[in-house]
XYZ file of C-alpha atoms in Angstrom:
684
model
C -15.994 4.151 -39.742
C -12.253 3.661 -39.410
C -11.408 1.557 -36.378
C -9.074 3.412 -34.034
C -6.334 1.636 -32.065
C -6.314 3.132 -28.589
C -4.291 2.440 -25.431
C -5.659 3.956 -22.227
C -4.191 4.088 -18.721
C -5.241 5.464 -15.373
C -2.817 6.413 -12.621
C -1.281 3.539 -10.692
C -2.644 3.091 -7.160
C 0.081 2.743 -4.559
C 0.506 -0.786 -3.212
C 0.475 0.328 0.392
C -3.203 0.740 1.124
C -6.757 0.052 0.085
C -8.601 1.473 -2.908
C -10.726 4.420 -1.773
C -13.264 6.802 -3.292
C -10.510 9.042 -4.683
C -9.045 6.162 -6.692
C -12.508 5.169 -7.848
C -13.372 8.591 -9.237
C -10.474 8.334 -11.678
C -10.945 4.647 -12.528
C -14.683 5.100 -13.112
C -14.084 8.141 -15.312
C -11.571 6.174 -17.357
C -13.699 3.040 -17.521
C -16.708 4.971 -18.864
C -14.574 6.466 -21.622
C -13.038 3.099 -22.519
C -16.415 1.352 -22.564
C -17.725 4.028 -24.912
C -14.870 3.469 -27.357
C -15.396 -0.288 -27.284
C -19.152 0.101 -27.804
C -18.352 2.298 -30.825
C -16.315 -0.585 -32.254
C -12.828 0.795 -31.673
C -9.910 -1.393 -30.594
C -9.412 0.106 -27.138
C -7.103 -1.451 -24.532
C -7.236 -0.346 -20.888
C -4.231 -1.184 -18.693
C -3.168 -0.281 -15.195
C -0.918 -1.624 -12.437
C 0.042 -1.214 -8.818
C 2.827 1.236 -8.044
C 4.787 -1.192 -5.910
C 8.133 0.469 -5.082
C 9.475 2.934 -2.575
C 10.246 3.527 1.069
C 6.625 3.270 2.224
C 6.327 -0.286 0.933
C 9.551 -1.252 2.636
C 8.541 0.245 5.987
C 5.022 -1.205 5.913
C 6.305 -4.693 5.169
C 8.834 -4.342 7.967
C 6.102 -3.301 10.408
C 3.981 -6.301 9.394
C 6.891 -8.710 9.667
C 6.602 -9.856 6.042
C 8.599 -9.342 2.876
C 7.853 -6.416 0.600
C 7.012 -8.927 -2.143
C 4.426 -10.625 0.069
C 2.862 -7.264 0.896
C 2.537 -6.043 -2.685
C 1.157 -9.389 -3.886
C -1.520 -9.295 -1.192
C -2.452 -5.700 -1.958
C -2.475 -6.345 -5.714
C -5.084 -9.072 -5.261
C -7.222 -6.778 -3.084
C -6.973 -3.911 -5.545
C -8.061 -6.078 -8.463
C -11.034 -7.400 -6.491
C -12.145 -3.912 -5.465
C -11.888 -2.531 -8.984
C -13.695 -5.536 -10.469
C -16.576 -5.143 -8.017
C -16.922 -1.521 -9.137
C -17.186 -2.853 -12.700
C -13.841 -1.369 -13.752
C -12.972 -3.502 -16.759
C -9.190 -3.539 -17.193
C -7.756 -5.500 -20.061
C -4.640 -5.931 -17.924
C -3.807 -5.049 -14.343
C -0.167 -5.604 -13.448
C 2.496 -4.377 -11.030
C 5.613 -2.242 -11.354
C 7.590 -4.945 -9.513
C 7.811 -7.221 -12.542
C 10.439 -8.375 -14.977
C 8.723 -6.465 -17.807
C 9.074 -3.228 -15.864
C 12.637 -3.986 -14.782
C 13.707 -4.641 -18.368
C 11.979 -1.524 -19.736
C 13.268 0.698 -16.901
C 16.841 -0.478 -17.426
C 16.544 -0.131 -21.202
C 15.155 3.408 -20.992
C 17.754 4.434 -18.405
C 20.597 3.094 -20.571
C 19.223 5.029 -23.553
C 19.054 8.227 -21.491
C 22.626 7.681 -20.296
C 23.941 6.886 -23.779
C 22.292 10.057 -25.105
C 24.034 12.208 -22.511
C 20.871 12.875 -20.518
C 22.054 11.458 -17.179
C 24.150 13.662 -14.895
C 25.980 12.583 -11.745
C 26.820 14.772 -8.784
C 26.964 14.743 -5.006
C 24.032 16.213 -3.155
C 23.077 16.794 0.435
C 20.041 14.789 1.430
C 17.922 14.643 4.509
C 18.580 11.537 6.572
C 16.581 10.112 9.462
C 19.120 9.385 12.215
C 16.718 7.147 14.108
C 15.458 4.987 11.197
C 18.880 5.205 9.531
C 17.689 5.863 6.017
C 17.537 8.687 3.518
C 14.096 10.225 3.495
C 11.929 10.175 0.411
C 10.303 13.501 -0.396
C 6.947 12.392 0.948
C 8.485 11.398 4.265
C 9.627 14.902 5.019
C 7.280 17.632 6.161
C 7.909 21.253 6.979
C 7.134 24.800 5.894
C 7.159 25.726 2.208
C 10.227 27.892 1.430
C 8.145 30.043 -0.954
C 4.827 30.718 0.844
C 5.791 29.484 4.366
C 2.701 27.230 4.647
C 3.392 24.506 7.228
C 2.711 20.795 6.820
C 4.003 20.552 3.233
C 5.840 17.619 1.717
C 9.450 17.618 0.662
C 8.873 17.969 -3.099
C 6.034 20.396 -3.685
C 3.646 22.722 -1.871
C -0.075 21.981 -2.070
C -0.839 25.573 -1.076
C 1.066 27.527 -3.737
C 2.063 24.777 -6.190
C 5.802 25.455 -5.900
C 8.322 22.680 -6.397
C 11.581 22.589 -4.459
C 14.276 20.406 -2.972
C 13.570 18.745 0.412
C 16.617 20.487 1.860
C 14.901 23.839 1.162
C 12.024 23.049 3.562
C 11.870 25.212 6.667
C 11.904 23.274 9.967
C 11.877 19.842 8.298
C 10.688 16.774 10.211
C 10.815 13.076 9.459
C 7.294 11.791 8.914
C 8.527 8.335 9.929
C 10.086 8.981 13.317
C 9.400 12.663 13.987
C 13.130 13.262 14.278
C 14.819 16.331 12.887
C 16.613 15.070 9.788
C 20.311 15.610 9.320
C 22.002 16.357 6.032
C 24.237 13.732 4.482
C 26.109 13.786 1.221
C 25.554 11.157 -1.443
C 26.143 10.846 -5.183
C 22.904 10.905 -7.151
C 21.874 10.492 -10.769
C 19.833 13.132 -12.565
C 17.790 13.323 -15.746
C 18.795 16.485 -17.601
C 15.282 17.901 -17.959
C 16.392 21.488 -18.830
C 17.721 20.210 -22.171
C 14.110 19.425 -23.156
C 12.650 22.849 -22.435
C 12.047 23.712 -26.091
C 10.522 20.317 -26.820
C 8.226 20.623 -23.805
C 7.134 24.163 -24.660
C 6.005 22.916 -28.057
C 4.496 19.638 -26.824
C 2.471 21.166 -23.979
C 0.874 23.622 -26.452
C 0.110 21.001 -29.097
C -3.442 20.260 -27.905
C -2.221 17.327 -25.844
C -3.317 18.894 -22.552
C -6.269 20.784 -21.141
C -5.843 24.538 -21.536
C -5.688 25.133 -17.784
C -2.947 22.513 -17.432
C -0.972 23.897 -20.374
C -1.228 27.402 -18.897
C 0.089 26.197 -15.539
C 2.947 24.347 -17.197
C 3.929 27.435 -19.170
C 4.549 29.183 -15.841
C 6.934 26.398 -14.836
C 8.581 26.317 -18.251
C 9.150 30.064 -18.164
C 11.199 29.529 -15.020
C 14.484 27.644 -14.975
C 13.806 23.907 -15.117
C 15.723 21.755 -12.654
C 17.424 18.443 -13.343
C 15.334 15.563 -12.041
C 16.798 13.309 -9.366
C 16.083 9.744 -10.510
C 18.073 7.768 -7.920
C 17.632 6.791 -4.309
C 20.089 5.256 -1.864
C 19.779 1.873 -0.204
C 17.863 0.714 1.762
C 15.102 1.029 -0.820
C 12.553 -1.349 -2.307
C 12.797 -1.144 -6.060
C 15.097 -1.825 -8.999
C 18.826 -1.336 -8.574
C 20.287 0.926 -11.258
C 22.582 -0.974 -13.657
C 26.216 -0.280 -12.883
C 25.370 1.699 -9.738
C 25.558 -0.573 -6.667
C 23.461 0.647 -3.764
C 21.535 3.057 -6.008
C 17.904 2.446 -6.958
C 15.520 3.959 -9.478
C 13.325 6.570 -7.871
C 9.761 5.256 -7.818
C 8.584 8.008 -10.167
C 10.979 6.844 -12.849
C 9.686 3.289 -13.062
C 6.033 4.083 -12.178
C 5.011 5.598 -15.555
C 7.119 2.981 -17.297
C 4.695 0.636 -15.518
C 2.071 1.663 -18.090
C 4.313 0.316 -20.817
C 5.170 -2.774 -18.778
C 1.520 -3.627 -18.163
C 0.816 -3.288 -21.870
C 3.922 -5.368 -22.637
C 2.539 -8.096 -20.383
C -0.780 -7.870 -22.231
C 1.003 -8.158 -25.581
C 2.816 -11.279 -24.421
C -0.559 -12.915 -23.753
C -2.236 -11.732 -26.962
C -1.372 -11.015 -30.593
C -0.833 -7.291 -30.005
C 2.525 -5.751 -30.972
C 4.103 -3.521 -28.332
C 6.147 -1.478 -30.794
C 3.112 -0.634 -32.897
C 1.829 1.483 -30.015
C 5.065 2.965 -28.659
C 7.249 3.630 -31.719
C 7.773 7.279 -32.635
C 5.756 7.097 -35.860
C 2.874 5.099 -34.369
C -0.617 5.830 -35.681
C -2.115 4.358 -32.489
C -3.421 6.624 -29.726
C -2.219 6.673 -26.116
C -4.184 8.434 -23.355
C -3.369 8.891 -19.654
C -6.073 9.716 -17.083
C -4.479 11.233 -13.968
C -5.145 13.391 -10.914
C -3.992 16.997 -10.918
C -1.470 16.290 -8.133
C 0.790 14.309 -10.492
C 0.642 16.580 -13.532
C 4.358 17.486 -13.418
C 5.454 13.847 -13.602
C 3.205 13.064 -16.568
C 3.625 16.266 -18.563
C 7.264 17.211 -17.990
C 9.451 14.274 -16.957
C 7.529 11.538 -18.744
C 7.299 13.009 -22.289
C 10.907 14.239 -22.097
C 12.122 10.831 -20.961
C 10.145 9.063 -23.698
C 11.564 11.420 -26.305
C 15.155 10.815 -25.210
C 14.653 7.039 -25.148
C 13.202 6.960 -28.667
C 9.535 6.358 -27.854
C 6.386 8.281 -28.836
C 4.748 10.727 -26.444
C 1.121 10.401 -25.258
C -1.659 11.542 -27.546
C -3.238 13.313 -24.574
C -3.037 13.505 -20.805
C -6.399 14.096 -19.080
C -6.160 15.520 -15.569
C -8.986 15.742 -13.053
C -9.501 17.355 -9.661
C -9.780 15.836 -6.214
C -12.871 14.384 -4.602
C -14.402 16.088 -1.597
C -17.264 14.709 0.496
C -19.997 17.053 1.701
C -17.854 20.014 0.711
C -14.706 19.126 2.639
C -11.569 17.045 2.150
C -12.121 13.344 2.732
C -11.593 12.613 6.417
C -11.118 9.347 8.275
C -12.291 10.808 11.564
C -15.509 12.105 9.983
C -16.053 8.798 8.206
C -15.836 10.305 4.726
C -12.506 8.740 3.721
C -14.360 5.689 2.493
C -12.564 2.597 1.221
C -13.982 0.768 -1.773
C -14.714 -2.365 0.221
C -16.557 -0.449 2.943
C -18.725 1.199 0.291
C -19.467 -2.165 -1.335
C -20.524 -3.624 2.001
C -23.419 -1.155 2.037
C -24.193 0.264 -1.401
C -24.552 -0.654 -5.065
C -21.402 0.290 -7.050
C -23.526 1.695 -9.895
C -24.921 4.366 -7.584
C -21.433 5.857 -7.395
C -20.701 5.308 -11.081
C -23.833 7.192 -12.044
C -23.421 10.021 -9.538
C -19.831 10.663 -10.557
C -20.781 10.611 -14.235
C -23.563 13.120 -13.552
C -21.019 15.543 -12.052
C -17.823 14.938 -14.036
C -16.525 17.397 -16.598
C -13.378 17.751 -18.687
C -11.891 20.297 -16.269
C -9.689 19.889 -13.217
C -12.069 21.350 -10.647
C -12.652 19.267 -7.541
C -15.789 17.102 -7.489
C -17.964 17.064 -4.379
C -19.790 13.912 -3.326
C -22.728 15.377 -1.442
C -24.285 12.402 0.289
C -27.813 13.834 0.414
C -27.651 14.822 -3.236
C -26.135 11.423 -4.034
C -29.207 9.578 -2.752
C -31.671 12.054 -4.226
C -30.106 12.111 -7.694
C -29.737 8.352 -8.080
C -33.279 7.766 -6.845
C -34.731 10.519 -8.996
C -32.829 9.828 -12.215
C -32.113 6.122 -12.466
C -35.062 4.762 -10.523
C -37.652 7.529 -10.818
C -37.076 8.344 -14.473
C -35.320 5.607 -16.474
C -36.408 2.405 -14.720
C -39.847 3.900 -14.193
C -40.399 4.025 -17.959
C -39.784 0.303 -18.315
C -41.801 -0.715 -15.258
C -44.830 1.423 -16.271
C -44.984 0.002 -19.780
C -43.768 -3.588 -19.302
C -46.669 -4.680 -17.111
C -49.208 -3.950 -19.846
C -47.130 -5.620 -22.581
C -46.569 -8.691 -20.396
C -50.108 -9.010 -19.116
C -52.211 -8.009 -22.102
C -50.051 -8.729 -25.158
C -48.071 -11.808 -24.125
C -44.846 -9.814 -24.032
C -45.098 -8.813 -27.694
C -44.314 -5.264 -28.759
C -46.374 -3.613 -31.472
C -45.278 -3.538 -35.119
C -45.529 0.243 -35.142
C -45.134 3.034 -32.613
C -47.642 5.489 -31.282
C -45.171 8.383 -31.315
C -42.279 7.813 -33.781
C -41.275 11.493 -33.505
C -40.448 11.053 -29.821
C -38.250 8.086 -30.705
C -36.574 10.057 -33.512
C -35.873 12.861 -31.035
C -34.068 10.396 -28.757
C -32.156 8.877 -31.693
C -31.132 12.271 -33.046
C -29.533 13.135 -29.689
C -26.863 10.501 -30.191
C -24.214 12.718 -31.888
C -24.367 15.291 -29.075
C -24.322 12.618 -26.329
C -21.429 10.847 -28.082
C -19.445 14.067 -28.386
C -19.953 14.923 -24.720
C -18.861 11.476 -23.560
C -15.886 11.570 -25.961
C -14.806 14.948 -24.576
C -15.270 13.681 -20.999
C -18.169 16.089 -20.453
C -20.076 13.313 -18.760
C -22.288 15.661 -16.774
C -23.566 17.277 -19.990
C -24.222 13.846 -21.516
C -26.169 12.713 -18.452
C -28.246 15.913 -18.418
C -29.174 15.323 -22.068
C -30.160 11.712 -21.350
C -32.286 12.683 -18.354
C -33.965 15.473 -20.290
C -34.999 12.832 -22.831
C -36.225 10.574 -20.017
C -38.360 13.471 -18.766
C -39.921 13.790 -22.229
C -40.747 10.084 -22.273
C -42.296 10.111 -18.817
C -44.335 13.169 -19.732
C -45.528 11.382 -22.874
C -46.635 8.356 -20.805
C -48.359 10.650 -18.301
C -50.234 12.394 -21.131
C -51.258 9.138 -22.799
C -52.391 7.480 -19.521
C -52.125 3.835 -20.675
C -53.596 2.688 -17.336
C -56.842 4.482 -18.228
C -57.014 2.814 -21.657
C -56.374 -0.592 -20.022
C -59.455 -0.190 -17.874
C -61.733 -0.146 -20.911
C -59.844 -2.154 -23.538
C -56.962 -4.369 -22.459
C -56.385 -5.503 -26.047
C -56.337 -2.014 -27.472
C -53.789 -1.593 -30.309
C -53.334 1.968 -29.046
C -52.337 0.651 -25.601
C -49.824 -1.721 -27.199
C -48.389 1.057 -29.408
C -48.071 3.512 -26.496
C -46.317 0.991 -24.280
C -44.119 -0.173 -27.161
C -43.090 3.445 -27.680
C -42.152 3.644 -24.007
C -40.185 0.368 -24.134
C -38.295 1.520 -27.237
C -37.523 4.837 -25.588
C -36.193 2.946 -22.552
C -34.116 0.757 -24.863
C -32.464 3.810 -26.442
C -31.813 5.484 -23.083
C -30.204 2.320 -21.707
C -27.963 2.204 -24.756
C -26.727 5.722 -23.922
C -26.274 4.808 -20.257
C -24.492 1.502 -20.838
C -20.930 2.881 -20.399
C -22.010 4.316 -17.028
C -24.163 1.510 -15.575
C -23.088 -1.688 -17.392
C -24.657 -4.069 -14.851
C -28.021 -2.323 -15.055
C -27.682 -2.393 -18.854
C -27.043 -6.162 -18.782
C -30.237 -6.657 -16.754
C -32.105 -4.451 -19.235
C -30.765 -6.488 -22.175
C -32.088 -9.651 -20.531
C -35.475 -8.014 -19.940
C -35.611 -6.736 -23.528
C -34.497 -10.101 -24.916
C -31.730 -8.627 -27.057
C -28.058 -9.183 -27.753
C -25.597 -6.963 -25.881
C -26.115 -3.352 -26.924
C -23.557 -1.557 -29.094
C -23.367 2.195 -29.608
C -25.009 1.953 -33.041
C -27.883 -0.149 -31.651
C -29.900 3.051 -31.521
C -30.306 2.779 -35.289
C -32.623 -0.225 -34.880
C -35.919 -0.368 -33.037
C -37.760 -3.186 -31.295
C -40.886 -3.822 -33.354
C -42.919 -7.028 -33.275
C -40.394 -8.145 -30.693
C -41.012 -10.235 -27.588
C -39.714 -8.986 -24.271
C -39.185 -11.011 -21.112
C -40.742 -10.585 -17.713
C -39.745 -7.336 -16.079
C -37.635 -7.598 -12.919
C -36.262 -4.808 -10.785
C -33.307 -3.201 -12.564
C -32.267 -0.820 -9.817
C -33.414 -0.314 -6.237
C -33.540 3.017 -4.439
C -30.638 4.307 -2.354
C -31.516 3.928 1.310
C -30.252 6.738 3.527
C -29.720 4.401 6.473
C -27.206 2.431 4.384
C -25.260 5.611 3.672
C -25.199 6.354 7.395
C -24.102 2.767 8.090
C -21.232 3.183 5.612
C -20.060 6.386 7.319
C -20.344 4.760 10.742
C -18.341 1.734 9.576
C -15.616 4.024 8.193
C -15.399 5.873 11.508
C -15.164 2.588 13.369
C -12.349 1.391 11.088
C -10.470 4.621 11.792
C -11.056 4.363 15.551
C -9.913 0.722 15.556
C -6.728 1.666 13.683
C -6.127 4.514 16.118
C -6.565 2.214 19.121
C -4.188 -0.313 17.593
C -1.619 2.402 16.981
C -1.961 3.710 20.535
C -1.616 0.142 21.801
C 1.610 -0.278 19.840
C 2.961 3.007 21.130
C 2.129 2.045 24.722
C 3.707 -1.342 24.173
C 6.901 0.273 22.925
C 6.847 2.663 25.886
C 6.323 -0.218 28.327
C 9.042 -2.222 26.678
C 11.532 0.584 27.168
C 10.801 0.887 30.906
C 10.193 -2.753 31.777
C 12.950 -4.608 33.586
C 14.146 -7.846 32.068
C 13.337 -11.111 33.898
C 15.421 -11.878 36.956
C 18.680 -13.757 36.504
C 20.907 -15.660 38.912
C 24.333 -14.452 39.978
C 25.852 -17.312 38.006
C 24.198 -15.908 34.865
C 25.647 -12.477 35.453
C 29.153 -13.670 36.265
C 29.375 -15.264 32.814
C 29.514 -11.767 31.298
C 33.134 -10.559 31.382
C 32.984 -6.770 31.698
C 36.308 -4.921 31.445
C 37.469 -1.340 31.666
C 38.714 -0.332 28.233
C 40.525 2.764 26.973
C 39.781 4.078 23.497
C 43.170 4.579 21.817
C 41.901 5.061 18.270
C 38.506 6.050 16.763
C 37.864 6.498 13.060
C 35.143 6.825 10.433
C 34.224 3.874 8.236
C 33.567 4.427 4.518
C 30.074 3.241 3.668
C 28.875 2.962 7.275
C 26.022 5.233 8.343
C 26.222 4.760 12.113
C 29.348 2.769 12.921
C 32.707 3.946 14.206
C 35.801 1.731 14.320
C 37.345 1.726 17.806
C 40.727 0.380 18.892
C 40.651 -0.454 22.606
C 43.356 -0.919 25.205
C 42.212 -3.681 27.596
C 45.322 -4.018 29.749
C 47.846 -6.867 29.554
C 47.604 -10.618 29.141
C 49.027 -13.289 31.556
C 52.551 -12.785 30.146
C 52.371 -9.042 30.614
C 51.976 -8.238 26.904
C 49.708 -5.299 25.926
C 46.297 -6.483 24.858
C 44.036 -4.628 22.412
C 40.872 -5.376 20.480
C 38.822 -3.840 17.675
C 35.128 -3.020 18.099
C 32.632 -1.565 15.605
C 30.144 0.541 17.544
C 26.939 2.289 16.416
C 27.736 5.628 18.058
C 28.679 7.662 14.996
C 25.752 10.077 15.262
C 26.464 10.858 18.901
C 30.241 11.268 18.934
C 33.013 12.752 16.846
C 35.860 10.222 16.581
C 38.486 12.688 17.815
C 36.469 13.330 21.009
C 36.559 9.659 21.963
C 40.320 9.105 22.034
C 41.523 8.723 25.612
C 38.093 8.003 27.104
C 37.521 5.046 29.390
C 34.511 2.871 28.723
C 33.106 -0.593 29.496
C 33.702 -3.580 27.203
C 31.892 -6.924 27.028
C 35.168 -8.753 26.567
C 33.957 -12.343 26.136
C 31.354 -11.672 23.446
C 31.864 -13.997 20.502
C 33.572 -12.051 17.687
C 31.227 -10.977 14.919
C 32.276 -10.873 11.301
C 31.016 -7.707 9.579
C 31.586 -6.408 6.069
C 33.969 -3.825 7.529
C 36.010 -6.393 9.487
C 35.871 -8.450 12.683
C 34.258 -6.870 15.765
C 35.791 -8.412 18.876
C 33.382 -7.261 21.555
C 30.815 -4.652 22.440
C 31.088 -1.387 24.368
C 28.235 -0.364 26.657
C 26.133 2.736 26.184
C 22.687 3.992 27.194
C 19.963 5.872 25.323
C 17.256 5.406 22.653
C 19.695 5.643 19.757
C 20.704 8.044 17.029
C 22.165 11.206 18.531
C 20.933 10.245 21.993
C 23.605 7.768 23.044
C 25.872 8.066 26.085
C 28.895 5.858 26.679
C 29.274 4.286 30.092
C 32.477 5.708 31.621
C 34.237 4.224 34.699
C 35.218 6.641 37.460
C 38.716 8.132 37.650
C 41.241 5.612 38.909
C 39.995 2.701 36.885
C 42.627 1.124 34.658
C 42.309 -0.661 31.295
C 41.814 -4.394 31.787
C 40.190 -4.201 35.227
C 37.291 -6.607 35.515
C 33.977 -5.100 36.547
C 32.262 -7.166 39.258
């Protein structure tokens, strides 16, 4: 057998929340496939990372009062712990906020630019006037411009699958503040995706993708492809684009490059060569496991970008559907949006690994976690069938034969039947038809249990505890169990490790099925798997509901606190405190826009005359741009804090502060003195 060199990735979890069942479905699917390749003796590397950039990270860190770096480091540690406890065996788990990813992102971008695949033009973007930032696609909701379904994000419609620009949304809303976004113009950078249409038409039909995915992509490719916006404006947490101050790589540019960066980090710690896997003529294999919601990024932008930058494209991209629970979308309020840690507090991780394997296929249909079926299937298959074989036979071998298996089997044909199933089971696992593989394994387990039932070793033991027939029957059962565990090892590695200890053997490999355990001593049997208890499932659901309710209460508390804060009067002050504030009537004689300022206007104020009778003016930068047109302000009277210490800003020196009322954004109202007031008059 020629050893294959394989690099495998699964989609990067976002560094803004906990690992949940949806993440686990993909990671478990990938891990099973990787473990199979390693058991077969192939050189298979599995890497992943946290997707650690974007507006959401920035806003979450701000809300927590910590740096974005502190947030992503904390989450990265939690993610690795959760995955490890679900027996996901990464060779390297990294982050997109690393020097490896920065260097690769900049290098790839420069290659795209040098090859004429970066375009620059001004666009109108949606801007949150309250939060004072441009809105990422996922922070805009509204009605789809194609099918009119409400509640869709700013980049694509989950109802009809259409992609569009955020500015095309009908009745858009900011998901951050709830404000109606305004349009602002900004220069953006674009990847010239339409130039790769021919390449993509060929690549997507090369066997790289599932047929259903390729068919869907052909619909998109038949339409006019759009250039891909790869830049975002400050403020933004990510990598600044070389030579473009205030512009940052869109998270979806550096996220897939994160696969390469994680592998690069692995190479730096080992003797692996990065270029051997990513050069255009590489004979290594690269596979991506992803959810169907991110197909366009991985099958259009990513291969085109790699091609332009001089790298190989993936060998295959494997997409899967979403997870539902009890037939409906995962819900926090119903307790079915379960975090990994909450699950682990109540249930064995291998229950979920096995159940998902029993239901997974190579298609992109959604997978339903039916909680009643979950308990029944794990109990019936793993405990009632597989473990039952070992427990029924081990007690006789231990008690009556000092743990020694017979030198020959009672039913070698049964064992040959199990061995001969290996090619089919291997093929099904290889093709990600895990459900078919599991059904084959359990059908074999049924045959073994039926054999033991027919032979009735417990009856023989009553009359002759030293019977060679009893030893041969039980040895047949133990060998059958040994073969079944070998097939199940990629799915339930912890249970397999316990079985290896019980059997007294070295760690199983995929070709271990070629050897049998004859004249071999086994160890004392201990429980390999306990039954799923329904009350623990209920406890998990209850705990999830409680987490959701606690979060809701905390959010309501914050909202009430903000509301209180806005209506609460400040602590009392003395007259002497107040008199220190020098308030003056001021007349706005000039108002103008400031280049590069989102909310500031530059105001020139007339504040009367000084002691010698000379005209006195001052300059103030005021955050009223969204509420007033500059030309409407000229001639207005307002109130100035005249003795405020001047503040140096990047636009100049602000020599005071004018008074206004309102929550901010467009809702700001200048305080205006009554008619008759003159510039320079002190307000007392």
